[in-house]
């Protein structure tokens, strides 16, 4: 029979047409309704209210990729150039300029370095108030530059300074920040894809910040490769000033004390050769064996978290998600199983040599060369072999 339509309830969703098993229903529209449907489809099926349109307009005003150049006494942190390398790729994909942001005192030479590492332009704020890093003046300067020039992407190193500044800036400019990214890319809509380990490293999550600008990310040192330097490259220098009065800053740097430690202080993250030990080493004294091998190579000793937790190594030697990210020429993993949290910290090493008595250990999946055997036999033999070669 005739279907009964409750005109006050029908919203014209057409679900009934699709649901009718006999295909007996049809929907007719008035010309006014057809006009509304056409306009809706023209907007890609998304209902764009005034607020949404305003948001899209605001976002489209942000253009360009920025890298914050971290420096100490005019010497740039290497991670800044690693980020310039990845920033170049992002900027090329987006078809926008790559800018270096250099804030400090007497730091103009860094602009030429930034150009040589791929930046098209450099924003420079040069003022004695920025001589040493302090959160407040750097926050003011960054927010001033972001407000004025509106970048779509801002990258910083996940160092002490970068972590401090990025969090403060993101909060002030009311945008999102993804910390410790291990991968950065651009999706088909031109948004930044920020990939990082999540849930204790068990999954890789790609995080988007598509409703706010700028999109901010920090990346740890040694995660991105160092780009090749282009000698003699030039760029546009944009001198800016952001007056911050010393009186308005709560913190004063009274003295700079260089970290002591001399030979004791080992920089695992910057080493070219690393011999790492894990739980398979069994005891603290067995690390002497690794020291010997590392000495032959001119390298340093690192370790897994298990080795650090056991008190066999200081925490600053830990490699992995909660330790250092390393990228040496050769990484020798001894008695390390290869848990994902360890792998994320060393898998980009040029050559990985794994020594493990368990042939199924996951470390062999990332190893360039794998030695299945007892490390107490293999390591001394390896050290002796290298000594022989060296004569
Ligand atoms: P095990 O997994 O116990 O492996 C020991 C290996 O030694 C085994 O494969 C065994 O076959 C081998 N072995 C034993 N005896 C010998 C022998 N005589 N000769 C040869 N091989 C031998 N881990 C890190 O390393 N870095 C991190 O930053 C880190 N962060 C973490 C963060 C979170 C949130 C969590 C949950 C875990 C984290 N971990 C980290 C811990 C990680 O999950 C592993 O527990 C740890 O890496 C295991 O250390 P291991 O490989 O030394 O020990």
Short mmCIF file of C-alpha atoms and ligand atoms in Angstrom, two decimals:
data_model
loop_
_atom_site.label_atom_id
_atom_site.label_comp_id
_atom_site.label_asym_id
_atom_site.label_seq_id
_atom_site.Cartn_x
_atom_site.Cartn_y
_atom_site.Cartn_z
CA UNK A 1 0.00 0.00 0.00
CA UNK A 2 0.86 3.67 0.12
CA UNK A 3 3.76 4.43 2.52
CA UNK A 4 2.89 6.77 5.35
CA UNK A 5 5.40 9.61 5.58
CA UNK A 6 5.69 11.52 8.82
CA UNK A 7 6.46 14.85 7.20
CA UNK A 8 7.50 16.47 10.50
CA UNK A 9 10.13 13.72 11.08
CA UNK A 10 11.48 13.14 7.55
CA UNK A 11 14.83 14.86 7.02
CA UNK A 12 15.32 13.56 3.50
CA UNK A 13 18.27 11.34 4.40
CA UNK A 14 17.25 8.72 1.79
CA UNK A 15 18.07 5.86 4.19
CA UNK A 16 14.59 4.43 3.68
CA UNK A 17 15.10 4.33 -0.08
CA UNK A 18 18.29 2.30 0.36
CA UNK A 19 16.78 0.09 3.06
CA UNK A 20 13.57 -0.89 1.26
CA UNK A 21 14.05 -4.56 0.20
CA UNK A 22 11.53 -4.22 -2.62
CA UNK A 23 13.11 -1.01 -4.00
CA UNK A 24 9.64 0.48 -3.81
CA UNK A 25 10.61 3.89 -2.42
CA UNK A 26 11.72 6.97 -4.28
CA UNK A 27 12.60 10.42 -3.01
CA UNK A 28 11.49 13.56 -4.79
CA UNK A 29 12.97 16.96 -4.04
CA UNK A 30 11.62 20.44 -4.54
CA UNK A 31 13.81 22.77 -6.66
CA UNK A 32 14.85 24.61 -3.47
CA UNK A 33 15.99 21.37 -1.87
CA UNK A 34 17.94 20.42 -5.03
CA UNK A 35 19.78 23.76 -4.86
CA UNK A 36 20.81 23.09 -1.25
CA UNK A 37 22.06 19.58 -2.13
CA UNK A 38 24.09 20.94 -5.08
CA UNK A 39 25.76 23.57 -2.91
CA UNK A 40 26.49 20.96 -0.22
CA UNK A 41 28.17 18.66 -2.75
CA UNK A 42 30.21 21.55 -4.15
CA UNK A 43 31.84 21.88 -0.72
CA UNK A 44 33.05 18.28 -0.84
CA UNK A 45 30.21 17.00 1.27
CA UNK A 46 31.53 18.83 4.31
CA UNK A 47 29.32 21.34 5.90
CA UNK A 48 31.50 24.43 6.14
CA UNK A 49 29.96 26.79 8.62
CA UNK A 50 31.28 30.30 9.17
CA UNK A 51 33.62 29.20 11.94
CA UNK A 52 35.10 26.45 9.79
CA UNK A 53 35.60 28.79 6.84
CA UNK A 54 37.30 31.30 9.14
CA UNK A 55 39.62 28.56 10.46
CA UNK A 56 40.58 27.47 6.94
CA UNK A 57 41.25 31.08 5.98
CA UNK A 58 43.46 31.53 9.05
CA UNK A 59 45.44 28.34 8.37
CA UNK A 60 46.07 29.22 4.73
CA UNK A 61 47.81 32.41 5.88
CA UNK A 62 50.64 30.26 7.32
CA UNK A 63 53.37 29.45 4.79
CA UNK A 64 56.92 28.13 4.92
CA UNK A 65 59.06 25.73 6.91
CA UNK A 66 61.23 27.01 9.76
CA UNK A 67 64.12 25.44 11.61
CA UNK A 68 65.22 26.93 14.92
CA UNK A 69 69.03 27.04 14.89
CA UNK A 70 70.17 26.16 18.38
CA UNK A 71 73.50 27.70 19.29
CA UNK A 72 75.81 28.15 22.22
CA UNK A 73 78.35 30.98 22.08
CA UNK A 74 77.81 31.17 18.33
CA UNK A 75 78.38 27.46 17.78
CA UNK A 76 75.38 25.71 16.28
CA UNK A 77 74.15 22.37 17.59
CA UNK A 78 74.57 19.70 14.90
CA UNK A 79 70.92 18.71 15.23
CA UNK A 80 69.98 22.10 13.75
CA UNK A 81 71.66 21.15 10.46
CA UNK A 82 70.12 17.69 10.54
CA UNK A 83 66.76 19.47 10.78
CA UNK A 84 67.71 21.86 7.99
CA UNK A 85 68.23 18.72 5.87
CA UNK A 86 64.78 17.28 6.56
CA UNK A 87 63.25 20.79 6.49
CA UNK A 88 64.58 21.20 2.93
CA UNK A 89 62.73 18.06 1.83
CA UNK A 90 59.48 19.22 3.49
CA UNK A 91 59.76 22.70 1.97
CA UNK A 92 60.39 21.26 -1.50
CA UNK A 93 57.34 19.02 -1.20
CA UNK A 94 55.19 21.97 -0.15
CA UNK A 95 56.79 24.32 -2.69
CA UNK A 96 57.60 26.90 0.01
CA UNK A 97 60.83 28.46 1.30
CA UNK A 98 62.93 26.94 4.09
CA UNK A 99 63.96 29.45 6.73
CA UNK A 100 66.50 29.27 9.53
CA UNK A 101 65.67 31.16 12.72
CA UNK A 102 68.79 32.41 14.47
CA UNK A 103 68.48 34.20 17.79
CA UNK A 104 71.50 35.25 19.84
CA UNK A 105 74.28 37.77 20.08
CA UNK A 106 77.05 37.96 17.48
CA UNK A 107 75.58 35.08 15.53
CA UNK A 108 75.35 36.46 12.00
CA UNK A 109 77.95 33.97 10.60
CA UNK A 110 75.45 31.19 11.32
CA UNK A 111 73.20 32.52 8.54
CA UNK A 112 75.77 31.60 5.86
CA UNK A 113 76.14 28.17 7.44
CA UNK A 114 72.36 27.77 7.34
CA UNK A 115 72.35 28.67 3.61
CA UNK A 116 75.10 26.13 3.00
CA UNK A 117 72.95 23.46 4.64
CA UNK A 118 69.94 24.26 2.47
CA UNK A 119 68.04 27.23 3.95
CA UNK A 120 66.63 29.76 1.46
CA UNK A 121 66.43 32.52 4.03
CA UNK A 122 67.36 33.30 7.61
CA UNK A 123 65.54 35.37 10.22
CA UNK A 124 68.13 36.90 12.48
CA UNK A 125 67.60 38.50 15.88
CA UNK A 126 70.92 39.78 17.16
CA UNK A 127 70.90 41.41 20.60
CA UNK A 128 73.00 41.04 23.77
CA UNK A 129 69.86 40.09 25.73
CA UNK A 130 69.91 36.79 23.81
CA UNK A 131 73.60 36.04 24.53
CA UNK A 132 72.76 33.01 26.68
CA UNK A 133 69.67 30.90 26.33
CA UNK A 134 66.87 31.78 28.70
CA UNK A 135 63.29 30.71 28.16
CA UNK A 136 61.62 34.09 28.53
CA UNK A 137 63.47 36.21 25.94
CA UNK A 138 63.69 33.35 23.43
CA UNK A 139 59.97 32.67 23.88
CA UNK A 140 59.20 36.35 23.22
CA UNK A 141 61.43 36.39 20.14
CA UNK A 142 60.04 33.18 18.64
CA UNK A 143 56.42 34.20 19.23
CA UNK A 144 57.10 37.62 17.75
CA UNK A 145 58.57 36.05 14.59
CA UNK A 146 55.79 33.45 14.30
CA UNK A 147 53.10 36.12 14.75
CA UNK A 148 54.67 38.34 12.12
CA UNK A 149 55.73 35.83 9.43
CA UNK A 150 53.33 32.92 10.06
CA UNK A 151 55.24 29.71 9.26
CA UNK A 152 53.25 26.51 8.68
CA UNK A 153 55.94 24.23 10.17
CA UNK A 154 58.44 24.91 12.99
CA UNK A 155 61.12 22.32 13.80
CA UNK A 156 63.47 22.25 16.80
CA UNK A 157 66.01 19.79 18.20
CA UNK A 158 64.78 17.60 21.06
CA UNK A 159 67.64 18.86 23.23
CA UNK A 160 67.42 20.52 26.62
CA UNK A 161 66.99 23.90 24.93
CA UNK A 162 64.67 22.75 22.14
CA UNK A 163 62.36 20.85 24.46
CA UNK A 164 62.11 23.84 26.77
CA UNK A 165 61.49 26.39 24.03
CA UNK A 166 59.18 24.31 21.81
CA UNK A 167 56.79 23.55 24.68
CA UNK A 168 56.66 27.18 25.76
CA UNK A 169 56.10 28.45 22.21
CA UNK A 170 53.41 25.89 21.36
CA UNK A 171 51.53 26.80 24.53
CA UNK A 172 51.74 30.53 23.87
CA UNK A 173 50.69 30.37 20.21
CA UNK A 174 48.03 27.75 21.05
CA UNK A 175 49.13 25.03 18.67
CA UNK A 176 50.13 21.36 18.88
CA UNK A 177 53.63 19.98 19.39
CA UNK A 178 54.89 16.46 18.71
CA UNK A 179 58.03 15.65 20.69
CA UNK A 180 60.84 13.29 19.67
CA UNK A 181 59.70 12.59 16.12
CA UNK A 182 61.60 9.92 14.23
CA UNK A 183 60.02 10.66 10.85
CA UNK A 184 58.51 13.73 9.18
CA UNK A 185 56.57 13.91 5.92
CA UNK A 186 53.81 15.80 4.10
CA UNK A 187 50.41 14.24 3.39
CA UNK A 188 48.28 14.79 0.30
CA UNK A 189 46.56 17.79 1.89
CA UNK A 190 49.87 19.45 2.71
CA UNK A 191 49.74 18.71 6.44
CA UNK A 192 52.82 17.65 8.39
CA UNK A 193 52.92 13.94 9.24
CA UNK A 194 54.81 13.57 12.51
CA UNK A 195 55.83 10.01 13.27
CA UNK A 196 57.13 8.85 16.64
CA UNK A 197 57.11 5.71 18.79
CA UNK A 198 54.08 5.43 21.07
CA UNK A 199 52.90 3.07 23.80
CA UNK A 200 56.42 2.24 24.99
CA UNK A 201 57.71 1.91 21.44
CA UNK A 202 55.35 -0.90 20.52
CA UNK A 203 53.74 1.06 17.70
CA UNK A 204 54.73 3.97 15.50
CA UNK A 205 52.10 6.72 15.63
CA UNK A 206 51.72 9.37 12.95
CA UNK A 207 50.41 12.52 14.58
CA UNK A 208 48.73 15.37 12.69
CA UNK A 209 48.02 18.93 13.72
CA UNK A 210 45.73 19.84 10.84
CA UNK A 211 43.50 22.37 12.59
CA UNK A 212 46.17 24.67 14.02
CA UNK A 213 49.28 26.47 12.84
CA UNK A 214 52.18 26.35 13.02
CA UNK A 215 52.66 22.58 13.15
CA UNK A 216 55.48 22.07 15.63
CA UNK A 217 57.80 19.10 16.10
CA UNK A 218 61.02 18.29 17.91
CA UNK A 219 63.48 15.69 16.65
CA UNK A 220 66.33 14.16 18.64
CA UNK A 221 69.95 14.56 17.58
CA UNK A 222 71.26 11.87 15.19
CA UNK A 223 67.79 10.76 14.08
CA UNK A 224 67.93 12.62 10.76
CA UNK A 225 70.98 12.33 8.51
CA UNK A 226 73.37 15.26 8.23
CA UNK A 227 72.78 16.98 4.86
CA UNK A 228 75.63 17.64 2.44
CA UNK A 229 76.99 21.17 2.64
CA UNK A 230 76.71 23.35 -0.47
CA UNK A 231 79.80 25.56 -0.50
CA UNK A 232 79.13 29.18 -1.39
CA UNK A 233 75.33 28.89 -1.25
CA UNK A 234 73.58 32.16 -0.52
CA UNK A 235 70.19 33.15 0.78
CA UNK A 236 68.08 36.05 1.95
CA UNK A 237 68.99 37.52 5.32
CA UNK A 238 66.04 39.04 7.16
CA UNK A 239 67.15 41.08 10.14
CA UNK A 240 64.51 41.42 12.81
CA UNK A 241 64.45 42.92 16.24
CA UNK A 242 62.36 42.03 19.24
CA UNK A 243 63.24 44.33 22.09
CA UNK A 244 63.14 42.50 25.41
CA UNK A 245 64.32 44.50 28.39
CA UNK A 246 66.71 42.79 30.77
CA UNK A 247 64.60 44.10 33.67
CA UNK A 248 61.56 42.12 32.49
CA UNK A 249 63.40 38.76 32.62
CA UNK A 250 63.23 36.79 35.85
CA UNK A 251 66.37 34.74 35.26
CA UNK A 252 69.99 35.95 35.16
CA UNK A 253 73.00 33.93 34.05
CA UNK A 254 75.58 34.62 36.77
CA UNK A 255 78.26 32.24 35.63
CA UNK A 256 78.73 29.54 33.03
CA UNK A 257 80.38 26.43 34.47
CA UNK A 258 81.64 24.04 31.85
CA UNK A 259 80.84 20.46 32.64
CA UNK A 260 83.79 18.74 34.26
CA UNK A 261 84.66 15.14 33.67
CA UNK A 262 87.45 15.34 31.09
CA UNK A 263 88.16 11.87 29.81
CA UNK A 264 85.46 10.38 32.00
CA UNK A 265 82.80 12.24 30.04
CA UNK A 266 81.86 10.07 27.12
CA UNK A 267 79.61 11.30 24.34
CA UNK A 268 77.85 8.18 23.13
CA UNK A 269 75.55 10.14 20.85
CA UNK A 270 78.43 11.71 18.93
CA UNK A 271 80.70 8.63 18.71
CA UNK A 272 81.65 7.07 15.37
CA UNK A 273 82.25 3.62 16.85
CA UNK A 274 80.16 2.16 19.65
CA UNK A 275 80.53 -1.19 21.38
CA UNK A 276 77.35 -1.81 23.38
CA UNK A 277 76.71 -4.41 26.02
CA UNK A 278 73.46 -5.85 27.34
CA UNK A 279 72.26 -8.27 29.96
CA UNK A 280 74.29 -10.99 28.20
CA UNK A 281 77.46 -9.44 29.67
CA UNK A 282 76.39 -10.92 33.03
CA UNK A 283 78.49 -8.62 35.27
CA UNK A 284 79.98 -5.14 35.51
CA UNK A 285 83.58 -6.35 35.32
CA UNK A 286 82.93 -7.96 31.95
CA UNK A 287 82.52 -4.49 30.44
CA UNK A 288 86.34 -4.21 30.57
CA UNK A 289 86.27 -6.56 27.59
CA UNK A 290 84.08 -4.09 25.69
CA UNK A 291 86.35 -1.18 26.70
CA UNK A 292 89.29 -3.02 25.15
CA UNK A 293 87.47 -3.54 21.88
CA UNK A 294 86.22 0.07 21.87
CA UNK A 295 89.78 1.34 22.50
CA UNK A 296 91.08 -0.60 19.51
CA UNK A 297 88.42 1.04 17.35
CA UNK A 298 88.83 4.50 18.88
CA UNK A 299 85.23 4.28 20.03
CA UNK A 300 83.16 4.26 23.21
CA UNK A 301 81.12 1.79 25.24
CA UNK A 302 77.34 2.04 25.41
CA UNK A 303 74.65 -0.32 26.55
CA UNK A 304 71.06 -1.42 26.79
CA UNK A 305 68.71 -0.28 29.51
CA UNK A 306 69.08 -3.64 31.24
CA UNK A 307 72.82 -3.01 31.56
CA UNK A 308 72.18 0.47 32.95
CA UNK A 309 69.46 -0.75 35.32
CA UNK A 310 71.83 -3.42 36.62
CA UNK A 311 74.28 -0.66 37.52
CA UNK A 312 76.92 -1.86 35.04
CA UNK A 313 76.97 1.44 33.13
CA UNK A 314 76.06 5.08 33.89
CA UNK A 315 72.71 6.26 32.51
CA UNK A 316 74.31 8.61 29.97
CA UNK A 317 75.62 5.54 28.10
CA UNK A 318 72.16 4.08 27.52
CA UNK A 319 71.14 3.70 23.91
CA UNK A 320 67.46 3.60 22.97
CA UNK A 321 64.12 5.22 23.38
CA UNK A 322 64.76 6.50 26.90
CA UNK A 323 68.49 6.85 26.28
CA UNK A 324 70.50 8.31 23.41
CA UNK A 325 69.78 8.00 19.72
CA UNK A 326 73.03 7.08 18.00
CA UNK A 327 74.15 6.89 14.38
CA UNK A 328 77.76 5.67 14.43
CA UNK A 329 79.75 4.23 11.53
CA UNK A 330 79.85 0.89 13.36
CA UNK A 331 77.61 -0.28 16.20
CA UNK A 332 78.57 -3.58 17.83
CA UNK A 333 75.73 -5.01 19.95
CA UNK A 334 76.99 -7.64 22.39
CA UNK A 335 74.52 -9.73 24.37
CA UNK A 336 71.64 -7.40 23.46
CA UNK A 337 68.38 -9.05 22.39
CA UNK A 338 67.14 -6.17 20.22
CA UNK A 339 63.95 -4.97 21.93
CA UNK A 340 62.14 -2.29 19.89
CA UNK A 341 63.03 0.34 22.52
CA UNK A 342 66.71 -0.42 21.93
CA UNK A 343 66.40 -0.63 18.14
CA UNK A 344 64.81 2.83 17.76
CA UNK A 345 68.00 4.28 19.24
CA UNK A 346 70.55 2.55 16.99
CA UNK A 347 68.94 1.12 13.87
CA UNK A 348 70.18 3.94 11.65
CA UNK A 349 73.84 3.15 12.35
CA UNK A 350 75.83 2.69 9.10
CA UNK A 351 76.96 -0.84 9.99
CA UNK A 352 75.51 -2.98 12.78
CA UNK A 353 77.38 -6.04 14.06
CA UNK A 354 75.39 -8.22 16.44
CA UNK A 355 76.88 -10.89 18.69
CA UNK A 356 74.31 -13.10 20.38
CA UNK A 357 74.13 -16.77 21.21
CA UNK A 358 70.44 -16.89 20.30
CA UNK A 359 70.08 -17.08 16.51
CA UNK A 360 66.44 -15.95 16.84
CA UNK A 361 67.26 -12.73 18.69
CA UNK A 362 65.52 -9.75 17.00
CA UNK A 363 68.79 -7.79 16.93
CA UNK A 364 69.77 -9.93 13.91
CA UNK A 365 66.88 -8.41 11.93
CA UNK A 366 68.61 -5.02 11.87
CA UNK A 367 72.20 -6.34 11.81
CA UNK A 368 74.47 -5.91 8.80
CA UNK A 369 76.63 -8.75 10.12
CA UNK A 370 75.45 -11.27 12.69
CA UNK A 371 77.65 -13.54 14.77
CA UNK A 372 75.78 -16.34 16.53
CA UNK A 373 78.01 -17.37 19.39
CA UNK A 374 79.19 -16.86 22.94
CA UNK A 375 80.28 -13.26 23.36
CA UNK A 376 82.93 -14.31 25.89
CA UNK A 377 84.71 -16.10 23.04
CA UNK A 378 83.80 -13.81 20.14
CA UNK A 379 84.72 -10.43 21.64
CA UNK A 380 88.29 -11.27 22.72
CA UNK A 381 88.84 -12.94 19.34
CA UNK A 382 87.53 -9.81 17.56
CA UNK A 383 89.78 -7.53 19.63
CA UNK A 384 92.80 -9.74 18.96
CA UNK A 385 91.94 -9.84 15.26
CA UNK A 386 91.81 -6.05 15.02
CA UNK A 387 95.13 -5.76 16.90
CA UNK A 388 96.70 -8.17 14.40
CA UNK A 389 95.41 -6.22 11.41
CA UNK A 390 96.76 -2.99 12.89
CA UNK A 391 100.09 -4.76 13.49
P1 LIG B 1 67.81 -9.08 27.23
O1 LIG B 1 66.60 -8.77 26.48
O2 LIG B 1 67.71 -9.90 28.44
O3 LIG B 1 68.82 -9.76 26.22
C1 LIG B 1 70.03 -10.36 26.57
C2 LIG B 1 70.58 -11.07 25.34
O4 LIG B 1 71.88 -11.54 25.58
C3 LIG B 1 69.73 -12.26 24.90
O5 LIG B 1 69.36 -12.07 23.53
C4 LIG B 1 70.68 -13.45 25.05
O6 LIG B 1 70.52 -14.41 24.02
C5 LIG B 1 72.03 -12.78 24.94
N1 LIG B 1 73.10 -13.51 25.62
C6 LIG B 1 73.10 -13.93 26.91
N2 LIG B 1 74.30 -14.51 27.21
C7 LIG B 1 75.05 -14.44 26.06
C8 LIG B 1 76.37 -14.87 25.73
N3 LIG B 1 77.17 -15.46 26.62
N4 LIG B 1 76.82 -14.65 24.47
C9 LIG B 1 76.03 -14.06 23.55
N5 LIG B 1 74.77 -13.62 23.82
C10 LIG B 1 74.28 -13.81 25.07
N6 LIG B 1 65.96 -0.69 26.43
C11 LIG B 1 67.07 -0.09 25.94
O7 LIG B 1 68.06 -0.75 25.62
N7 LIG B 1 67.08 1.27 25.79
C12 LIG B 1 66.05 2.06 26.08
O8 LIG B 1 66.15 3.28 25.94
C13 LIG B 1 64.86 1.45 26.59
N8 LIG B 1 63.77 2.19 26.87
C14 LIG B 1 62.63 1.56 27.27
C15 LIG B 1 61.47 2.31 27.47
C16 LIG B 1 60.30 1.69 27.83
C17 LIG B 1 59.07 2.51 28.02
C18 LIG B 1 60.29 0.28 28.04
C19 LIG B 1 59.02 -0.42 28.43
C20 LIG B 1 61.42 -0.46 27.87
C21 LIG B 1 62.60 0.16 27.49
N9 LIG B 1 63.77 -0.57 27.28
C22 LIG B 1 64.87 0.05 26.77
C23 LIG B 1 63.90 -1.98 27.71
C24 LIG B 1 63.75 -2.97 26.58
O9 LIG B 1 62.38 -3.26 26.40
C25 LIG B 1 64.51 -4.27 26.89
O10 LIG B 1 64.05 -4.77 28.11
C26 LIG B 1 66.02 -4.12 26.99
O11 LIG B 1 66.51 -3.43 25.86
C27 LIG B 1 66.66 -5.50 27.04
O12 LIG B 1 68.03 -5.37 27.27
P2 LIG B 1 69.03 -6.50 26.81
O13 LIG B 1 68.89 -6.72 25.35
O14 LIG B 1 70.37 -6.12 27.32
O15 LIG B 1 68.57 -7.76 27.67
#
